[in-house]
Amino acid sequence: MPELAKENSKAGLEAFIRYWYSQLGYSYETGSTEQLASLSEPTCALCASLRKGIEASWQDGRWIAGAAISAATIEANFVPTASTQIAVVQVIQEPIEIRVPNGSVYQKPTAATNSASRAELKYNGQRWVLADLGLIR
C-alpha cells in the first residue's frame, strides 16, 4: 500500500481508493481475495459479494481473463472532522471472461462497464478502510 494511502487527507483518501481498486484487479487476475478483504469492513455487502464472485470464478480449475479495472476519476469532498468520508468513483472495467482448464469460455462474458460507485470510507487511525460500496444507477 502506498504511504500516501495511509494518510488522513483528501489525497490519502483518493490514493486508498485507487489502491483498493488495484487490489480488486489483482483479485480478478489471481483469484486471491485476502488482501481485498483486509481493506474492507465485513459489513460491506458489495465488497463481500465481489470477493465471493471472484472466488467462485476461480474454482474447479477455472480462471478469469480480462476484467482489468480502475478508478478513473474520484470526486470526494473531504471533511477532516467527519467520521466517514464519501467519494463518487468512476469505475472502468474491461469485459470479464471466465475460462475452463482447456481455455474455452465457461459462460457468456460480462460486458465492459463504465459506471459510477459511491464509496463510504473510514479512517481507523492508521489507514483507510472501505466501509460501504454501492453502484450509482
CSV table of N, CA, C and O in Angstrom, one decimal:
chain,number,residue,atom,x,y,z
A,1,MET,N,0.8,-1.2,0.0
A,1,MET,CA,0.0,0.0,0.0
A,1,MET,C,0.9,1.2,0.0
A,1,MET,O,1.8,1.3,0.8
A,2,PRO,N,0.6,2.2,-0.9
A,2,PRO,CA,1.4,3.4,-0.9
A,2,PRO,C,1.3,4.1,0.5
A,2,PRO,O,0.2,4.1,1.1
A,3,GLU,N,2.3,4.8,0.9
A,3,GLU,CA,2.3,5.5,2.2
A,3,GLU,C,1.2,6.6,2.1
A,3,GLU,O,0.5,6.8,3.1
A,4,LEU,N,1.0,7.2,1.0
A,4,LEU,CA,0.0,8.3,0.9
A,4,LEU,C,-1.4,7.7,1.2
A,4,LEU,O,-2.2,8.4,1.8
A,5,ALA,N,-1.6,6.5,0.8
A,5,ALA,CA,-2.9,5.9,1.1
A,5,ALA,C,-3.2,5.6,2.6
A,5,ALA,O,-4.4,5.3,2.9
A,6,LYS,N,-2.2,5.8,3.4
A,6,LYS,CA,-2.4,5.7,4.8
A,6,LYS,C,-2.7,7.0,5.5
A,6,LYS,O,-2.9,7.1,6.7
A,7,GLU,N,-2.6,8.1,4.7
A,7,GLU,CA,-2.7,9.4,5.3
A,7,GLU,C,-4.2,9.9,5.4
A,7,GLU,O,-5.0,9.7,4.5
A,8,ASN,N,-4.5,10.5,6.5
A,8,ASN,CA,-5.8,11.0,6.7
A,8,ASN,C,-6.0,12.4,6.1
A,8,ASN,O,-5.9,13.4,6.8
A,9,SER,N,-6.1,12.4,4.8
A,9,SER,CA,-6.3,13.6,4.0
A,9,SER,C,-7.0,13.2,2.7
A,9,SER,O,-7.3,12.1,2.4
A,10,LYS,N,-7.4,14.3,2.0
A,10,LYS,CA,-8.1,14.0,0.7
A,10,LYS,C,-7.2,13.2,-0.2
A,10,LYS,O,-7.7,12.3,-0.9
A,11,ALA,N,-6.0,13.6,-0.3
A,11,ALA,CA,-5.0,12.9,-1.2
A,11,ALA,C,-4.9,11.5,-0.7
A,11,ALA,O,-4.8,10.5,-1.5
A,12,GLY,N,-4.8,11.3,0.6
A,12,GLY,CA,-4.7,9.9,1.1
A,12,GLY,C,-5.9,9.1,0.8
A,12,GLY,O,-5.9,7.9,0.5
A,13,LEU,N,-7.1,9.7,1.0
A,13,LEU,CA,-8.4,9.0,0.7
A,13,LEU,C,-8.4,8.6,-0.8
A,13,LEU,O,-8.7,7.4,-1.1
A,14,GLU,N,-8.1,9.5,-1.7
A,14,GLU,CA,-8.1,9.2,-3.1
A,14,GLU,C,-7.0,8.1,-3.4
A,14,GLU,O,-7.3,7.2,-4.2
A,15,ALA,N,-5.9,8.2,-2.8
A,15,ALA,CA,-4.8,7.1,-3.0
A,15,ALA,C,-5.3,5.8,-2.5
A,15,ALA,O,-5.1,4.7,-3.2
A,16,PHE,N,-6.0,5.8,-1.4
A,16,PHE,CA,-6.5,4.5,-0.9
A,16,PHE,C,-7.6,3.9,-1.8
A,16,PHE,O,-7.6,2.7,-2.1
A,17,ILE,N,-8.5,4.7,-2.3
A,17,ILE,CA,-9.5,4.2,-3.3
A,17,ILE,C,-8.8,3.6,-4.5
A,17,ILE,O,-9.2,2.5,-4.9
A,18,ARG,N,-7.8,4.3,-5.1
A,18,ARG,CA,-7.1,3.7,-6.2
A,18,ARG,C,-6.4,2.4,-5.9
A,18,ARG,O,-6.5,1.5,-6.6
A,19,TYR,N,-5.9,2.4,-4.7
A,19,TYR,CA,-5.2,1.1,-4.2
A,19,TYR,C,-6.2,0.0,-4.0
A,19,TYR,O,-6.0,-1.1,-4.4
A,20,TRP,N,-7.4,0.3,-3.5
A,20,TRP,CA,-8.4,-0.7,-3.3
A,20,TRP,C,-8.8,-1.3,-4.6
A,20,TRP,O,-8.9,-2.5,-4.7
A,21,TYR,N,-9.1,-0.4,-5.6
A,21,TYR,CA,-9.4,-0.9,-6.9
A,21,TYR,C,-8.3,-1.7,-7.6
A,21,TYR,O,-8.5,-2.7,-8.3
A,22,SER,N,-7.0,-1.3,-7.3
A,22,SER,CA,-5.9,-2.1,-7.8
A,22,SER,C,-5.9,-3.5,-7.2
A,22,SER,O,-5.6,-4.5,-7.9
A,23,GLN,N,-6.3,-3.6,-5.9
A,23,GLN,CA,-6.3,-4.9,-5.3
A,23,GLN,C,-7.5,-5.7,-5.8
A,23,GLN,O,-7.4,-6.9,-5.9
A,24,LEU,N,-8.6,-5.0,-6.1
A,24,LEU,CA,-9.7,-5.7,-6.7
A,24,LEU,C,-9.3,-6.3,-8.1
A,24,LEU,O,-9.5,-7.5,-8.4
A,25,GLY,N,-8.5,-5.5,-8.8
A,25,GLY,CA,-8.0,-6.0,-10.1
A,25,GLY,C,-7.1,-7.2,-9.9
A,25,GLY,O,-7.1,-8.2,-10.6
A,26,TYR,N,-6.2,-7.1,-8.9
A,26,TYR,CA,-5.3,-8.2,-8.6
A,26,TYR,C,-6.1,-9.5,-8.2
A,26,TYR,O,-5.8,-10.6,-8.6
A,27,SER,N,-7.2,-9.3,-7.5
A,27,SER,CA,-8.1,-10.5,-7.1
A,27,SER,C,-8.7,-11.1,-8.4
A,27,SER,O,-8.7,-12.3,-8.5
A,28,TYR,N,-9.1,-10.3,-9.3
A,28,TYR,CA,-9.6,-10.9,-10.6
A,28,TYR,C,-8.5,-11.6,-11.3
A,28,TYR,O,-8.8,-12.7,-11.8
A,29,GLU,N,-7.3,-11.1,-11.3
A,29,GLU,CA,-6.2,-11.7,-12.0
A,29,GLU,C,-5.7,-13.0,-11.4
A,29,GLU,O,-5.2,-13.9,-12.1
A,30,THR,N,-5.8,-13.1,-10.1
A,30,THR,CA,-5.2,-14.3,-9.4
A,30,THR,C,-6.2,-15.2,-8.6
A,30,THR,O,-5.8,-16.3,-8.3
A,31,GLY,N,-7.4,-14.7,-8.3
A,31,GLY,CA,-8.3,-15.4,-7.5
A,31,GLY,C,-8.1,-15.2,-6.0
A,31,GLY,O,-8.8,-15.8,-5.2
A,32,SER,N,-7.1,-14.5,-5.7
A,32,SER,CA,-6.7,-14.3,-4.3
A,32,SER,C,-7.4,-13.0,-3.7
A,32,SER,O,-7.2,-11.9,-4.3
A,33,THR,N,-8.3,-13.2,-2.7
A,33,THR,CA,-9.1,-12.1,-2.2
A,33,THR,C,-8.7,-11.7,-0.8
A,33,THR,O,-9.4,-10.8,-0.2
A,34,GLU,N,-7.7,-12.3,-0.2
A,34,GLU,CA,-7.4,-12.0,1.2
A,34,GLU,C,-7.0,-10.5,1.4
A,34,GLU,O,-7.5,-9.9,2.4
A,35,GLN,N,-6.2,-10.0,0.6
A,35,GLN,CA,-5.8,-8.6,0.7
A,35,GLN,C,-7.0,-7.6,0.6
A,35,GLN,O,-7.1,-6.7,1.3
A,36,LEU,N,-7.8,-7.9,-0.4
A,36,LEU,CA,-9.0,-7.1,-0.6
A,36,LEU,C,-9.9,-7.1,0.6
A,36,LEU,O,-10.4,-6.1,1.0
A,37,ALA,N,-10.1,-8.3,1.2
A,37,ALA,CA,-10.9,-8.4,2.4
A,37,ALA,C,-10.3,-7.6,3.6
A,37,ALA,O,-11.1,-7.0,4.3
A,38,SER,N,-9.0,-7.5,3.7
A,38,SER,CA,-8.4,-6.7,4.8
A,38,SER,C,-8.6,-5.2,4.6
A,38,SER,O,-8.4,-4.5,5.6
A,39,LEU,N,-9.0,-4.8,3.4
A,39,LEU,CA,-9.1,-3.4,3.1
A,39,LEU,C,-10.6,-2.9,3.2
A,39,LEU,O,-10.9,-1.8,3.0
A,40,SER,N,-11.5,-3.9,3.5
A,40,SER,CA,-12.9,-3.6,3.5
A,40,SER,C,-13.5,-4.1,4.9
A,40,SER,O,-13.0,-5.1,5.4
A,41,GLU,N,-14.5,-3.4,5.4
A,41,GLU,CA,-15.2,-3.8,6.6
A,41,GLU,C,-16.0,-5.0,6.3
A,41,GLU,O,-16.6,-5.1,5.1
A,42,PRO,N,-16.2,-5.9,7.2
A,42,PRO,CA,-17.0,-7.1,7.0
A,42,PRO,C,-18.5,-6.8,6.6
A,42,PRO,O,-19.2,-7.5,6.0
A,43,THR,N,-18.9,-5.6,7.0
A,43,THR,CA,-20.3,-5.2,6.8
A,43,THR,C,-20.5,-4.6,5.4
A,43,THR,O,-21.7,-4.4,5.0
A,44,CYS,N,-19.5,-4.5,4.6
A,44,CYS,CA,-19.6,-4.0,3.2
A,44,CYS,C,-20.2,-5.1,2.3
A,44,CYS,O,-19.4,-6.0,1.9
A,45,ALA,N,-21.5,-5.1,2.0
A,45,ALA,CA,-22.1,-6.2,1.3
A,45,ALA,C,-21.6,-6.4,-0.1
A,45,ALA,O,-21.3,-7.5,-0.6
A,46,LEU,N,-21.4,-5.3,-0.8
A,46,LEU,CA,-20.9,-5.4,-2.2
A,46,LEU,C,-19.5,-5.9,-2.2
A,46,LEU,O,-19.1,-6.7,-3.1
A,47,CYS,N,-18.7,-5.4,-1.3
A,47,CYS,CA,-17.3,-5.9,-1.2
A,47,CYS,C,-17.3,-7.4,-1.0
A,47,CYS,O,-16.5,-8.1,-1.7
A,48,ALA,N,-18.1,-7.9,-0.1
A,48,ALA,CA,-18.2,-9.4,0.1
A,48,ALA,C,-18.7,-10.1,-1.1
A,48,ALA,O,-18.2,-11.2,-1.5
A,49,SER,N,-19.7,-9.5,-1.8
A,49,SER,CA,-20.2,-10.1,-3.0
A,49,SER,C,-19.2,-10.2,-4.1
A,49,SER,O,-19.1,-11.2,-4.8
A,50,LEU,N,-18.4,-9.2,-4.3
A,50,LEU,CA,-17.4,-9.2,-5.3
A,50,LEU,C,-16.3,-10.3,-5.0
A,50,LEU,O,-15.9,-11.0,-5.9
A,51,ARG,N,-15.9,-10.4,-3.7
A,51,ARG,CA,-15.0,-11.4,-3.3
A,51,ARG,C,-15.5,-12.8,-3.6
A,51,ARG,O,-14.8,-13.7,-4.1
A,52,LYS,N,-16.8,-13.1,-3.2
A,52,LYS,CA,-17.4,-14.4,-3.4
A,52,LYS,C,-17.5,-14.7,-4.9
A,52,LYS,O,-17.2,-15.9,-5.2
A,53,GLY,N,-17.8,-13.7,-5.7
A,53,GLY,CA,-17.9,-14.0,-7.1
A,53,GLY,C,-16.6,-14.3,-7.7
A,53,GLY,O,-16.5,-15.2,-8.6
A,54,ILE,N,-15.6,-13.6,-7.3
A,54,ILE,CA,-14.2,-13.9,-7.8
A,54,ILE,C,-13.8,-15.3,-7.3
A,54,ILE,O,-13.3,-16.1,-8.2
A,55,GLU,N,-14.0,-15.6,-6.1
A,55,GLU,CA,-13.6,-16.9,-5.6
A,55,GLU,C,-14.3,-18.1,-6.3
A,55,GLU,O,-13.7,-19.1,-6.7
A,56,ALA,N,-15.6,-17.9,-6.6
A,56,ALA,CA,-16.4,-18.9,-7.3
A,56,ALA,C,-15.9,-19.0,-8.7
A,56,ALA,O,-15.8,-20.2,-9.2
A,57,SER,N,-15.5,-17.9,-9.3
A,57,SER,CA,-15.0,-18.0,-10.7
A,57,SER,C,-13.7,-18.8,-10.8
A,57,SER,O,-13.4,-19.3,-11.9
A,58,TRP,N,-12.9,-18.8,-9.8
A,58,TRP,CA,-11.6,-19.5,-9.8
A,58,TRP,C,-11.7,-20.9,-9.3
A,58,TRP,O,-10.7,-21.6,-9.1
A,59,GLN,N,-12.9,-21.5,-9.1
A,59,GLN,CA,-13.0,-22.8,-8.6
A,59,GLN,C,-12.9,-23.8,-9.8
A,59,GLN,O,-13.1,-23.5,-10.9
A,60,ASP,N,-12.6,-25.1,-9.4
A,60,ASP,CA,-12.6,-26.2,-10.4
A,60,ASP,C,-11.7,-26.0,-11.6
A,60,ASP,O,-12.0,-26.3,-12.7
A,61,GLY,N,-10.6,-25.3,-11.4
A,61,GLY,CA,-9.6,-25.1,-12.5
A,61,GLY,C,-9.9,-23.9,-13.4
A,61,GLY,O,-9.3,-23.7,-14.4
A,62,ARG,N,-11.0,-23.2,-13.1
A,62,ARG,CA,-11.4,-22.0,-13.9
A,62,ARG,C,-10.5,-20.9,-13.6
A,62,ARG,O,-9.9,-20.8,-12.5
A,63,TRP,N,-10.5,-19.9,-14.4
A,63,TRP,CA,-9.8,-18.6,-14.2
A,63,TRP,C,-10.5,-17.5,-14.9
A,63,TRP,O,-11.3,-17.7,-15.8
A,64,ILE,N,-10.1,-16.3,-14.5
A,64,ILE,CA,-10.7,-15.1,-15.1
A,64,ILE,C,-9.7,-14.5,-16.1
A,64,ILE,O,-8.5,-14.3,-15.7
A,65,ALA,N,-10.2,-14.1,-17.2
A,65,ALA,CA,-9.4,-13.4,-18.2
A,65,ALA,C,-10.0,-12.0,-18.4
A,65,ALA,O,-11.2,-11.9,-18.3
A,66,GLY,N,-9.2,-11.1,-18.7
A,66,GLY,CA,-9.7,-9.7,-18.9
A,66,GLY,C,-9.9,-9.1,-17.5
A,66,GLY,O,-9.2,-9.3,-16.6
A,67,ALA,N,-11.0,-8.4,-17.4
A,67,ALA,CA,-11.5,-7.8,-16.1
A,67,ALA,C,-10.7,-6.7,-15.5
A,67,ALA,O,-10.9,-6.3,-14.4
A,68,ALA,N,-9.7,-6.2,-16.3
A,68,ALA,CA,-8.9,-5.0,-15.8
A,68,ALA,C,-9.8,-3.9,-15.3
A,68,ALA,O,-10.8,-3.6,-16.0
A,69,ILE,N,-9.6,-3.4,-14.1
A,69,ILE,CA,-10.5,-2.4,-13.5
A,69,ILE,C,-9.7,-1.3,-13.0
A,69,ILE,O,-8.5,-1.4,-12.5
A,70,SER,N,-10.3,-0.1,-13.0
A,70,SER,CA,-9.6,1.1,-12.5
A,70,SER,C,-10.6,2.1,-12.0
A,70,SER,O,-11.7,2.2,-12.4
A,71,ALA,N,-10.1,2.9,-11.0
A,71,ALA,CA,-10.9,4.1,-10.6
A,71,ALA,C,-10.4,5.2,-11.4
A,71,ALA,O,-9.4,5.9,-11.1
A,72,ALA,N,-11.2,5.5,-12.5
A,72,ALA,CA,-10.7,6.5,-13.5
A,72,ALA,C,-10.8,7.9,-12.9
A,72,ALA,O,-9.8,8.7,-13.1
A,73,THR,N,-11.8,8.3,-12.2
A,73,THR,CA,-11.9,9.6,-11.6
A,73,THR,C,-12.6,9.4,-10.2
A,73,THR,O,-13.4,8.5,-10.0
A,74,ILE,N,-12.2,10.2,-9.3
A,74,ILE,CA,-12.7,10.2,-7.9
A,74,ILE,C,-13.1,11.6,-7.5
A,74,ILE,O,-12.3,12.6,-7.7
A,75,GLU,N,-14.3,11.8,-7.0
A,75,GLU,CA,-14.8,13.0,-6.5
A,75,GLU,C,-15.1,12.9,-5.0
A,75,GLU,O,-16.0,12.1,-4.7
A,76,ALA,N,-14.3,13.5,-4.2
A,76,ALA,CA,-14.5,13.4,-2.8
A,76,ALA,C,-14.5,14.8,-2.2
A,76,ALA,O,-13.7,15.7,-2.5
A,77,ASN,N,-15.5,15.1,-1.3
A,77,ASN,CA,-15.5,16.3,-0.5
A,77,ASN,C,-15.0,16.0,0.9
A,77,ASN,O,-15.8,15.6,1.7
A,78,PHE,N,-13.7,16.0,1.0
A,78,PHE,CA,-13.1,15.6,2.3
A,78,PHE,C,-13.4,16.6,3.4
A,78,PHE,O,-13.2,17.8,3.3
A,79,VAL,N,-13.9,16.0,4.5
A,79,VAL,CA,-14.3,16.8,5.7
A,79,VAL,C,-13.5,16.3,6.8
A,79,VAL,O,-13.8,15.2,7.4
A,80,PRO,N,-12.4,16.9,7.2
A,80,PRO,CA,-11.5,16.4,8.2
A,80,PRO,C,-12.1,16.0,9.5
A,80,PRO,O,-11.7,15.0,10.2
A,81,THR,N,-13.2,16.6,9.9
A,81,THR,CA,-13.9,16.2,11.2
A,81,THR,C,-14.9,15.1,11.1
A,81,THR,O,-15.4,14.7,12.1
A,82,ALA,N,-15.2,14.7,9.9
A,82,ALA,CA,-16.3,13.7,9.7
A,82,ALA,C,-15.7,12.3,10.1
A,82,ALA,O,-14.6,12.0,9.8
A,83,SER,N,-16.6,11.5,10.6
A,83,SER,CA,-16.2,10.1,11.0
A,83,SER,C,-16.1,9.2,9.7
A,83,SER,O,-15.4,8.2,9.8
A,84,THR,N,-16.9,9.5,8.7
A,84,THR,CA,-16.8,8.8,7.4
A,84,THR,C,-16.6,9.8,6.3
A,84,THR,O,-17.1,11.0,6.4
A,85,GLN,N,-16.1,9.4,5.2
A,85,GLN,CA,-15.9,10.2,4.0
A,85,GLN,C,-16.6,9.5,2.9
A,85,GLN,O,-16.6,8.3,2.8
A,86,ILE,N,-17.2,10.3,2.0
A,86,ILE,CA,-17.9,9.8,0.9
A,86,ILE,C,-17.2,10.2,-0.4
A,86,ILE,O,-16.8,11.4,-0.5
A,87,ALA,N,-17.1,9.3,-1.3
A,87,ALA,CA,-16.5,9.6,-2.6
A,87,ALA,C,-17.3,9.0,-3.7
A,87,ALA,O,-17.9,7.9,-3.5
A,88,VAL,N,-17.4,9.6,-4.8
A,88,VAL,CA,-18.0,9.1,-6.0
A,88,VAL,C,-16.9,8.7,-7.0
A,88,VAL,O,-16.0,9.5,-7.2
A,89,VAL,N,-16.9,7.5,-7.4
A,89,VAL,CA,-15.8,6.9,-8.2
A,89,VAL,C,-16.3,6.4,-9.6
A,89,VAL,O,-17.3,5.7,-9.6
A,90,GLN,N,-15.7,6.9,-10.6
A,90,GLN,CA,-15.9,6.4,-11.9
A,90,GLN,C,-15.1,5.1,-12.1
A,90,GLN,O,-13.9,5.2,-12.0
A,91,VAL,N,-15.8,4.0,-12.3
A,91,VAL,CA,-15.1,2.7,-12.4
A,91,VAL,C,-15.2,2.2,-13.8
A,91,VAL,O,-16.3,2.1,-14.4
A,92,ILE,N,-14.0,1.9,-14.4
A,92,ILE,CA,-14.0,1.4,-15.8
A,92,ILE,C,-13.4,0.0,-15.7
A,92,ILE,O,-12.4,-0.3,-15.1
A,93,GLN,N,-14.1,-1.0,-16.3
A,93,GLN,CA,-13.7,-2.4,-16.3
A,93,GLN,C,-13.9,-3.0,-17.7
A,93,GLN,O,-14.9,-2.8,-18.3
A,94,GLU,N,-12.8,-3.7,-18.1
A,94,GLU,CA,-12.8,-4.5,-19.3
A,94,GLU,C,-13.8,-5.7,-19.2
A,94,GLU,O,-14.1,-6.1,-18.1
A,95,PRO,N,-14.2,-6.3,-20.3
A,95,PRO,CA,-15.0,-7.5,-20.3
A,95,PRO,C,-14.4,-8.6,-19.4
A,95,PRO,O,-13.1,-8.7,-19.3
A,96,ILE,N,-15.2,-9.3,-18.7
A,96,ILE,CA,-14.8,-10.4,-17.8
A,96,ILE,C,-15.1,-11.7,-18.5
A,96,ILE,O,-16.3,-12.0,-18.8
A,97,GLU,N,-14.1,-12.5,-18.7
A,97,GLU,CA,-14.3,-13.9,-19.3
A,97,GLU,C,-13.8,-14.9,-18.2
A,97,GLU,O,-12.8,-14.8,-17.7
A,98,ILE,N,-14.7,-15.9,-18.0
A,98,ILE,CA,-14.3,-17.0,-17.1
A,98,ILE,C,-14.0,-18.1,-18.0
A,98,ILE,O,-14.8,-18.5,-18.8
A,99,ARG,N,-12.8,-18.7,-17.8
A,99,ARG,CA,-12.4,-19.8,-18.7
A,99,ARG,C,-12.2,-21.1,-17.9
A,99,ARG,O,-11.9,-21.0,-16.7
A,100,VAL,N,-12.4,-22.2,-18.6
A,100,VAL,CA,-12.2,-23.5,-18.0
A,100,VAL,C,-10.8,-24.0,-18.3
A,100,VAL,O,-10.1,-23.4,-19.2
A,101,PRO,N,-10.3,-25.1,-17.7
A,101,PRO,CA,-9.0,-25.6,-17.9
A,101,PRO,C,-8.5,-25.7,-19.4
A,101,PRO,O,-7.3,-25.5,-19.7
A,102,ASN,N,-9.4,-26.1,-20.3
A,102,ASN,CA,-8.9,-26.2,-21.7
A,102,ASN,C,-8.9,-24.9,-22.4
A,102,ASN,O,-8.6,-24.8,-23.6
A,103,GLY,N,-9.3,-23.8,-21.7
A,103,GLY,CA,-9.2,-22.4,-22.3
A,103,GLY,C,-10.5,-21.9,-22.9
A,103,GLY,O,-10.6,-20.7,-23.3
A,104,SER,N,-11.5,-22.8,-23.0
A,104,SER,CA,-12.7,-22.3,-23.6
A,104,SER,C,-13.5,-21.5,-22.6
A,104,SER,O,-13.3,-21.5,-21.4
A,105,VAL,N,-14.4,-20.7,-23.1
A,105,VAL,CA,-15.2,-19.8,-22.2
A,105,VAL,C,-16.2,-20.6,-21.4
A,105,VAL,O,-17.0,-21.4,-22.0
A,106,TYR,N,-16.3,-20.4,-20.1
A,106,TYR,CA,-17.2,-21.1,-19.2
A,106,TYR,C,-18.6,-20.6,-19.4
A,106,TYR,O,-19.6,-21.4,-19.3
A,107,GLN,N,-18.8,-19.3,-19.5
A,107,GLN,CA,-20.1,-18.7,-19.6
A,107,GLN,C,-20.0,-17.4,-20.5
A,107,GLN,O,-18.9,-17.0,-20.8
A,108,LYS,N,-21.1,-16.9,-20.9
A,108,LYS,CA,-21.1,-15.6,-21.7
A,108,LYS,C,-20.3,-14.6,-20.9
A,108,LYS,O,-20.6,-14.3,-19.7
A,109,PRO,N,-19.4,-13.9,-21.6
A,109,PRO,CA,-18.6,-12.9,-20.9
A,109,PRO,C,-19.4,-11.7,-20.4
A,109,PRO,O,-20.5,-11.4,-21.0
A,110,THR,N,-19.0,-11.1,-19.3
A,110,THR,CA,-19.6,-9.9,-18.8
A,110,THR,C,-19.1,-8.7,-19.6
A,110,THR,O,-17.9,-8.6,-19.8
A,111,ALA,N,-20.0,-7.9,-20.1
A,111,ALA,CA,-19.6,-6.8,-20.9
A,111,ALA,C,-18.7,-5.8,-20.1
A,111,ALA,O,-18.8,-5.7,-18.9
A,112,ALA,N,-17.9,-5.0,-20.9
A,112,ALA,CA,-17.2,-3.9,-20.3
A,112,ALA,C,-18.1,-2.9,-19.7
A,112,ALA,O,-19.3,-2.8,-20.1
A,113,THR,N,-17.7,-2.2,-18.6
A,113,THR,CA,-18.5,-1.2,-18.0
A,113,THR,C,-17.8,0.1,-17.8
A,113,THR,O,-16.5,0.1,-17.7
A,114,ASN,N,-18.5,1.1,-17.7
A,114,ASN,CA,-18.1,2.4,-17.3
A,114,ASN,C,-19.2,3.0,-16.4
A,114,ASN,O,-20.2,3.5,-16.9
A,115,SER,N,-19.0,2.8,-15.1
A,115,SER,CA,-20.1,3.1,-14.2
A,115,SER,C,-19.6,4.0,-13.0
A,115,SER,O,-18.4,4.3,-12.9
A,116,ALA,N,-20.5,4.4,-12.2
A,116,ALA,CA,-20.1,5.2,-11.0
A,116,ALA,C,-20.5,4.4,-9.7
A,116,ALA,O,-21.5,3.7,-9.7
A,117,SER,N,-19.7,4.5,-8.7
A,117,SER,CA,-19.9,3.9,-7.4
A,117,SER,C,-19.8,5.0,-6.3
A,117,SER,O,-19.1,6.0,-6.5
A,118,ARG,N,-20.6,4.7,-5.3
A,118,ARG,CA,-20.5,5.6,-4.1
A,118,ARG,C,-19.7,4.8,-3.1
A,118,ARG,O,-20.1,3.7,-2.7
A,119,ALA,N,-18.6,5.3,-2.6
A,119,ALA,CA,-17.8,4.7,-1.6
A,119,ALA,C,-17.8,5.4,-0.3
A,119,ALA,O,-17.7,6.7,-0.3
A,120,GLU,N,-18.0,4.7,0.8
A,120,GLU,CA,-18.0,5.3,2.1
A,120,GLU,C,-16.8,4.7,2.8
A,120,GLU,O,-16.6,3.5,2.8
A,121,LEU,N,-15.9,5.6,3.3
A,121,LEU,CA,-14.7,5.2,3.9
A,121,LEU,C,-14.5,5.7,5.3
A,121,LEU,O,-15.0,6.8,5.6
A,122,LYS,N,-13.8,4.9,6.1
A,122,LYS,CA,-13.5,5.4,7.5
A,122,LYS,C,-11.9,5.3,7.6
A,122,LYS,O,-11.3,4.4,7.1
A,123,TYR,N,-11.5,6.2,8.5
A,123,TYR,CA,-10.1,6.2,8.8
A,123,TYR,C,-9.9,5.6,10.2
A,123,TYR,O,-10.6,6.1,11.2
A,124,ASN,N,-9.1,4.6,10.4
A,124,ASN,CA,-9.1,3.9,11.6
A,124,ASN,C,-7.9,4.3,12.5
A,124,ASN,O,-7.5,3.6,13.5
A,125,GLY,N,-7.3,5.5,12.2
A,125,GLY,CA,-6.2,6.0,13.0
A,125,GLY,C,-4.8,5.6,12.4
A,125,GLY,O,-3.8,6.3,12.6
A,126,GLN,N,-4.8,4.6,11.5
A,126,GLN,CA,-3.6,4.2,10.8
A,126,GLN,C,-3.7,4.2,9.3
A,126,GLN,O,-2.8,4.4,8.6
A,127,ARG,N,-4.9,3.9,8.9
A,127,ARG,CA,-5.2,3.8,7.4
A,127,ARG,C,-6.7,3.8,7.2
A,127,ARG,O,-7.5,3.7,8.1
A,128,TRP,N,-7.0,3.9,5.9
A,128,TRP,CA,-8.4,3.9,5.5
A,128,TRP,C,-8.9,2.5,5.4
A,128,TRP,O,-8.2,1.5,5.1
A,129,VAL,N,-10.2,2.3,5.4
A,129,VAL,CA,-10.9,1.1,5.2
A,129,VAL,C,-12.2,1.4,4.5
A,129,VAL,O,-12.9,2.4,4.7
A,130,LEU,N,-12.6,0.6,3.5
A,130,LEU,CA,-13.8,0.8,2.8
A,130,LEU,C,-15.0,0.2,3.6
A,130,LEU,O,-15.0,-1.0,3.9
A,131,ALA,N,-15.9,1.1,4.0
A,131,ALA,CA,-17.0,0.7,4.9
A,131,ALA,C,-18.2,0.2,4.1
A,131,ALA,O,-18.9,-0.7,4.5
A,132,ASP,N,-18.4,0.9,2.9
A,132,ASP,CA,-19.6,0.5,2.1
A,132,ASP,C,-19.3,0.9,0.7
A,132,ASP,O,-18.6,1.9,0.4
A,133,LEU,N,-19.9,0.2,-0.2
A,133,LEU,CA,-19.7,0.5,-1.6
A,133,LEU,C,-21.0,0.2,-2.3
A,133,LEU,O,-21.6,-0.9,-2.1
A,134,GLY,N,-21.5,1.0,-3.2
A,134,GLY,CA,-22.7,0.8,-3.9
A,134,GLY,C,-22.6,1.4,-5.3
A,134,GLY,O,-21.9,2.4,-5.5
A,135,LEU,N,-23.3,0.8,-6.2
A,135,LEU,CA,-23.4,1.3,-7.6
A,135,LEU,C,-24.4,2.5,-7.6
A,135,LEU,O,-25.4,2.5,-7.0
A,136,ILE,N,-24.1,3.5,-8.4
A,136,ILE,CA,-25.0,4.6,-8.6
A,136,ILE,C,-25.7,4.3,-10.0
A,136,ILE,O,-25.1,4.1,-11.0
A,137,ARG,N,-27.0,4.3,-9.9
A,137,ARG,CA,-27.8,4.0,-11.1
A,137,ARG,C,-28.5,5.2,-11.6
A,137,ARG,O,-28.8,6.1,-10.9
